[in-house]
Tab-separated table of C-alpha atoms in Angstrom:
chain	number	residue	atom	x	y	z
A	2	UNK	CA	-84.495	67.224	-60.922
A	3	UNK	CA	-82.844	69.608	-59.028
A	4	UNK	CA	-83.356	69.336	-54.812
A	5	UNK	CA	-85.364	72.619	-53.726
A	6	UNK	CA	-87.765	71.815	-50.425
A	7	UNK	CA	-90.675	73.539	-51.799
A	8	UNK	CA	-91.337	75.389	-54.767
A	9	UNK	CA	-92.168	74.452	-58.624
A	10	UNK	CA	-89.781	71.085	-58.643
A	11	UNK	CA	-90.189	69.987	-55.460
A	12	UNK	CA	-91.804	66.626	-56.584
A	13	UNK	CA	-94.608	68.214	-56.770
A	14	UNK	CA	-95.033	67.384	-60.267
A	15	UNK	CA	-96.011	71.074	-60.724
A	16	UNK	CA	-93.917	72.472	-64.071
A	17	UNK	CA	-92.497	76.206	-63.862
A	18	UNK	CA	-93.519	78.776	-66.576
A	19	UNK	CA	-90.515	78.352	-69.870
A	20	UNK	CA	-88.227	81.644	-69.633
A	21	UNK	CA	-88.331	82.635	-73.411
A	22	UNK	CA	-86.417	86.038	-72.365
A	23	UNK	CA	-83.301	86.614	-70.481
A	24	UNK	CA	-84.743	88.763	-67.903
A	25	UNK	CA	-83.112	89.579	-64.868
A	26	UNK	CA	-84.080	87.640	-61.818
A	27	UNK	CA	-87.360	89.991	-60.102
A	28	UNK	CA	-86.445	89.925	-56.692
A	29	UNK	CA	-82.415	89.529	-56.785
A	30	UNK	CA	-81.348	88.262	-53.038
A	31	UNK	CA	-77.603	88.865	-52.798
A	32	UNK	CA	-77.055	92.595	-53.367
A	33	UNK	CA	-74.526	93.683	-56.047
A	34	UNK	CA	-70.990	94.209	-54.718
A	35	UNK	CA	-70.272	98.261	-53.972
A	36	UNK	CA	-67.023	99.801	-56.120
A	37	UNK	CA	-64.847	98.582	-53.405
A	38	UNK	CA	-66.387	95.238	-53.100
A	39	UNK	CA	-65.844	94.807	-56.910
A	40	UNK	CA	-62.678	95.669	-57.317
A	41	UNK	CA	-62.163	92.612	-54.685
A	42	UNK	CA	-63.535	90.256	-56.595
A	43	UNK	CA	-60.875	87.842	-58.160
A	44	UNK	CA	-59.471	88.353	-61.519
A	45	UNK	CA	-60.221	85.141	-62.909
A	46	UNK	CA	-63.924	86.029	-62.181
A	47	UNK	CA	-64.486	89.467	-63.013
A	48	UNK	CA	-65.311	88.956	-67.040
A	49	UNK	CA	-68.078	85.990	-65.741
A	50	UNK	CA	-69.055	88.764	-63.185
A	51	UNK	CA	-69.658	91.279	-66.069
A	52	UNK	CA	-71.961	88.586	-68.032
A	53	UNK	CA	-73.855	88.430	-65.311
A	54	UNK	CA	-74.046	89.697	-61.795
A	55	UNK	CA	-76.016	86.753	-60.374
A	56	UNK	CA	-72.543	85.346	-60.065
A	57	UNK	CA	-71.668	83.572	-56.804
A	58	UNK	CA	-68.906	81.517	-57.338
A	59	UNK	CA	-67.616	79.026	-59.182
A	60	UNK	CA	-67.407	74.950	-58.517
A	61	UNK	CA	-64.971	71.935	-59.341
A	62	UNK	CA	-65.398	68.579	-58.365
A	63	UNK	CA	-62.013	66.530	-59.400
A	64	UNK	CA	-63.610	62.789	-61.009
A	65	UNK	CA	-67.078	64.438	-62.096
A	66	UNK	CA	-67.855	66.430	-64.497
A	67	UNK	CA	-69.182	68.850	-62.088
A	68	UNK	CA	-67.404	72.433	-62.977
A	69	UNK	CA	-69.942	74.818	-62.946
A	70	UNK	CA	-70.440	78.615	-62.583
A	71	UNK	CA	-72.824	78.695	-59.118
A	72	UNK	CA	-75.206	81.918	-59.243
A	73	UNK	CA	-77.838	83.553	-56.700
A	74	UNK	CA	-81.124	85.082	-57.015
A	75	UNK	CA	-85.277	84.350	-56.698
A	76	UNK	CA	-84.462	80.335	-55.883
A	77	UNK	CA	-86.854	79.657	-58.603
A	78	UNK	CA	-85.021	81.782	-61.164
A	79	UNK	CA	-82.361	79.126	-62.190
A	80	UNK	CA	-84.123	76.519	-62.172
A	81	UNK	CA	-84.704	75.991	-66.091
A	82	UNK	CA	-82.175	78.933	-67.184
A	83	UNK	CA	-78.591	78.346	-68.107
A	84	UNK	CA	-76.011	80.868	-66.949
A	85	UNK	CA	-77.297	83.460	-70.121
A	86	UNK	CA	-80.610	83.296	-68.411
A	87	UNK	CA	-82.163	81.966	-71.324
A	88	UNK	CA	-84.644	78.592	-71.488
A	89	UNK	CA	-82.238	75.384	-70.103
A	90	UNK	CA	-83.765	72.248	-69.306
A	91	UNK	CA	-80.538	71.425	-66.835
A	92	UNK	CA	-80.840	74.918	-65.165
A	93	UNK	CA	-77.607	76.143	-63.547
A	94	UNK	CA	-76.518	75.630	-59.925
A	95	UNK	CA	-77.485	78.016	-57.537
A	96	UNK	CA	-76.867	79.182	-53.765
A	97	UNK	CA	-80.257	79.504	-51.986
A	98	UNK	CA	-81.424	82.622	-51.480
A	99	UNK	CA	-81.623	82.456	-47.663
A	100	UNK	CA	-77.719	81.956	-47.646
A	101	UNK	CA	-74.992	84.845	-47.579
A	102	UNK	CA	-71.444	84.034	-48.755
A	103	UNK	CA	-68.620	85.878	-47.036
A	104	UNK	CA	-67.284	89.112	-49.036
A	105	UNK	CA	-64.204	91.443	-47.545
A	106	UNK	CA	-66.904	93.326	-45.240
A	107	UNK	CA	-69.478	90.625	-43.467
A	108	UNK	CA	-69.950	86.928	-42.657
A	109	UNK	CA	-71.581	84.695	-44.449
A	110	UNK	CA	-74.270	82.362	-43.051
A	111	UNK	CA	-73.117	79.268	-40.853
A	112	UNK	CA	-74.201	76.836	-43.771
A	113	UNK	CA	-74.259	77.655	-47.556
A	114	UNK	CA	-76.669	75.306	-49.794
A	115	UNK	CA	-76.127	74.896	-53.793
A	116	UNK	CA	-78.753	73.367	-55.409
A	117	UNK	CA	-78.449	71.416	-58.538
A	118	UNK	CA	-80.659	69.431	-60.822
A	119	UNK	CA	-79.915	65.646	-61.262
A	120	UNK	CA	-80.180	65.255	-65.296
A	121	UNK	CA	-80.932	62.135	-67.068
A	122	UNK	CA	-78.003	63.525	-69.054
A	123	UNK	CA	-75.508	63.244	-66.402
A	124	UNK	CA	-75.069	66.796	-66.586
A	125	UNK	CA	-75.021	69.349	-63.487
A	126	UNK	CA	-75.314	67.698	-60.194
A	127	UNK	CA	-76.060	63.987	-61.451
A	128	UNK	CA	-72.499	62.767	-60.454
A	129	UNK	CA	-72.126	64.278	-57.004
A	130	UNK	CA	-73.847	60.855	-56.865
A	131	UNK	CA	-70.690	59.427	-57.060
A	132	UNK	CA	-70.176	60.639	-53.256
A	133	UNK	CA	-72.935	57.330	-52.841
A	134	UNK	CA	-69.913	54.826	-52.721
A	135	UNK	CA	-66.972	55.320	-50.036
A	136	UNK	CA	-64.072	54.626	-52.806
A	137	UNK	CA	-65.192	57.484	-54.915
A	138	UNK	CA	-64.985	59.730	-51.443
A	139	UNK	CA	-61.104	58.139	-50.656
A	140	UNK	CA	-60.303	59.241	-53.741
A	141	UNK	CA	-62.074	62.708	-54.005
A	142	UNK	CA	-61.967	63.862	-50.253
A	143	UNK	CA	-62.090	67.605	-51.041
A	144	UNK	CA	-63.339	69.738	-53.989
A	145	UNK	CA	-62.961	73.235	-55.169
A	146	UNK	CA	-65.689	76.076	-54.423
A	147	UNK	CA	-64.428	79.637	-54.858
A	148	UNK	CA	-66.713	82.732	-54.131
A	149	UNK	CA	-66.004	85.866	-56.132
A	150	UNK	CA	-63.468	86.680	-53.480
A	151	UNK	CA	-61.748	84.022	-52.284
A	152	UNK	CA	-60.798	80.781	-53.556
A	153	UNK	CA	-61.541	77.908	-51.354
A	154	UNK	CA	-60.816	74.049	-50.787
A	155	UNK	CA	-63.843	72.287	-49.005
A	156	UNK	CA	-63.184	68.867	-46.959
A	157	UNK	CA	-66.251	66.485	-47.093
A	158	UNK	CA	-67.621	65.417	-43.890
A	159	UNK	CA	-70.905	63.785	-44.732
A	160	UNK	CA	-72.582	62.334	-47.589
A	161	UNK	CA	-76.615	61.247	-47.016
A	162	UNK	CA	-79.839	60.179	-48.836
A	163	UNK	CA	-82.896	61.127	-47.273
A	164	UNK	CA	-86.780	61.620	-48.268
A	165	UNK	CA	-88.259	65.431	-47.890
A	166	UNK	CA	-90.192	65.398	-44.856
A	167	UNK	CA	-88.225	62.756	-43.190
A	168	UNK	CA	-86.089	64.454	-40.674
A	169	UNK	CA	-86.675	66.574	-37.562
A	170	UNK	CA	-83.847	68.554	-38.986
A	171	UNK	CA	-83.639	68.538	-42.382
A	172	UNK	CA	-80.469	69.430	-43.805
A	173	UNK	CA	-82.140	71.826	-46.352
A	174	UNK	CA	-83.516	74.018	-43.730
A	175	UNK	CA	-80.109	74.542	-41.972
A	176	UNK	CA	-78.461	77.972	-42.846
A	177	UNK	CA	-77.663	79.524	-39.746
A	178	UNK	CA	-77.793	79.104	-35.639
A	179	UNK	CA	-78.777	81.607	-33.031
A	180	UNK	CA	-76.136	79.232	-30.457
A	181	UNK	CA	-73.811	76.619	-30.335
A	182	UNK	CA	-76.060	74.033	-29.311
A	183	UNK	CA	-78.434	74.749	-32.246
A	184	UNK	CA	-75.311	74.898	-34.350
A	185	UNK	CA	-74.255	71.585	-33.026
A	186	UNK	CA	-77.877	69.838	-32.846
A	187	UNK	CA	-77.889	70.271	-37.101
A	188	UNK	CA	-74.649	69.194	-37.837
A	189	UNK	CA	-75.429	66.332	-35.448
A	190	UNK	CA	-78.410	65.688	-37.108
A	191	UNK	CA	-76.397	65.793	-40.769
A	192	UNK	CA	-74.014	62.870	-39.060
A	193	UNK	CA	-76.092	60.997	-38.321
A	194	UNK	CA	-77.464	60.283	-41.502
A	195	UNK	CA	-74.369	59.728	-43.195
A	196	UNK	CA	-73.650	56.989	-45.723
A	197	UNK	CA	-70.266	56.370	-44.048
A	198	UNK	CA	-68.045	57.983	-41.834
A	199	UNK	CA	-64.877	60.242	-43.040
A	200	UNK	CA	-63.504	60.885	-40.010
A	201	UNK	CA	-64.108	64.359	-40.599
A	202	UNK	CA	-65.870	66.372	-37.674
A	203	UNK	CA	-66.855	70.173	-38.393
A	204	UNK	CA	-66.217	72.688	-35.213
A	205	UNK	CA	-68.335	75.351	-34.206
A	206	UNK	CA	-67.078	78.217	-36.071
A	207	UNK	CA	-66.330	76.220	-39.575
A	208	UNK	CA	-67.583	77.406	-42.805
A	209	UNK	CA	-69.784	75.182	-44.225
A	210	UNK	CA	-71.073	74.082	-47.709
A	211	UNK	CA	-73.799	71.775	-48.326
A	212	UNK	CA	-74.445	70.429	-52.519
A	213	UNK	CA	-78.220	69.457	-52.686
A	214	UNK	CA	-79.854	67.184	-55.446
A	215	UNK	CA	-82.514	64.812	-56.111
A	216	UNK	CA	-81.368	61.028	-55.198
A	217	UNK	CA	-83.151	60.246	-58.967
A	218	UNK	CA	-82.623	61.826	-62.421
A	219	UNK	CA	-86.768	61.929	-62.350
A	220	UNK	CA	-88.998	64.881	-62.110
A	221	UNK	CA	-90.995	63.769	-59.228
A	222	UNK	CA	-89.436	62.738	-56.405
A	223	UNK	CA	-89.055	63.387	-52.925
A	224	UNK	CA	-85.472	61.516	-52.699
A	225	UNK	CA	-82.753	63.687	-51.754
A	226	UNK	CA	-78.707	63.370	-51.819
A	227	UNK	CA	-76.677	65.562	-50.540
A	228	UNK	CA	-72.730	66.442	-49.303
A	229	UNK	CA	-72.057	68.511	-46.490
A	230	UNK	CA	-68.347	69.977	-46.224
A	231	UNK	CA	-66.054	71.972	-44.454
A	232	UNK	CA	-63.701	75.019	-45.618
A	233	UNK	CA	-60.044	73.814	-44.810
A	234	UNK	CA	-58.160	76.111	-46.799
């Protein structure tokens, strides 16, 4: 079960038309990189890139199996496709479409989200889980998270369970700020939910990355777990 808000799995128990081709995505909400912009991108990227142009980035969480091409497009597009685009039960992980990653000519939003499904088979996002006990965390403090232009090591500062619709500020409707007090009001709000505290305090001004799943490997629910993290390097 992967940990959209709304939409097709969002416990709704509604199930999403089976891709049988390997369309491309209808409405597509990153645009493609210009010449310039692609000739940025980094090398160990660019053949993935040429498969297909959904790609966002690329995932690695040391202790899981979690290492994972990341894509963009319609947030209901990846859902039950694999990185070909063809029928997956597992889906692929995928940046919300309200979210902008940085490239060598803008900003990206204040808070990126990446979706994945939680799979019976332990596949996908099933053992960010882990994050659930402290020990796991001590040993795994940061992970890996590269965009197609930079590569990039992500602290974690908070790790929390929560039920859609439970929060004033849900975490999954945080992508950007119009001020530093809004800014600060959802990270507060992230805290604060926290299964334990890492010591780790994002700044106004830090990139951040939040991974989003279902808190059970079931097709209904309205549990979710997620990490929120900081860019250190």
């Amino acid at each position: 079960m992967t940990s959209l808000p709304t939409g097709t799995q969002s416990g709704t128990g509604s199930t999403p038309s089976l891709p049988t081709t390997a369309a491309a995505p209808p409405s597509a909400s990153h645009p493609s990189p210009d010449a310039a912009q692609a000739a940025d991108i980094l090398p160990q990227y660019q053949e993935l890139y040429a498969q297909n142009p959904d790609l966002a980035g690329w995932l690695c969480i040391n202790g899981t199996n979690i290492n994972y091409p990341v894509v963009q497009a319609d947030n209901s597009y990846y859902l039950r496709r694999g990185f070909d685009r063809l029928y997956s039960t597992a889906g692929t992980l995928f940046l919300d479409e309200r979210c902008r990653l940085a490239t060598p000519n803008a900003a990206g939003t204040a808070n990126a989200l990446i979706y994945g499904h939680n799979t019976a088979s332990g596949s996908m996002f099933s053992q960010l889980l882990n994050y659930a006990d402290k020990a796991f965390y001590t040993a795994h403090p940061t992970f890996q998270f590269d965009t197609l232009y930079e590569e990039g090591t992500w602290q974690v500062a908070a790790v929390l369970r929560t039920e859609l619709g439970a929060d004033a500020l849900p975490y999954y409707s945080f992508f950007d700020a119009s001020t530093q007090e809004e800014w600060q009001q959802r990270v507060d709000a992230i805290l604060e939910l926290s299964l334990y505290d890492t010591g780790v305090v994002p700044q106004y001004g830090d990139q951040l990355l939040t991974l989003s799943t279902c808190g059970v490997a079931t097709v209904t629910t309205n549990s979710r777990f997620a990490v929120l993290a900081v860019k250190i390097n």
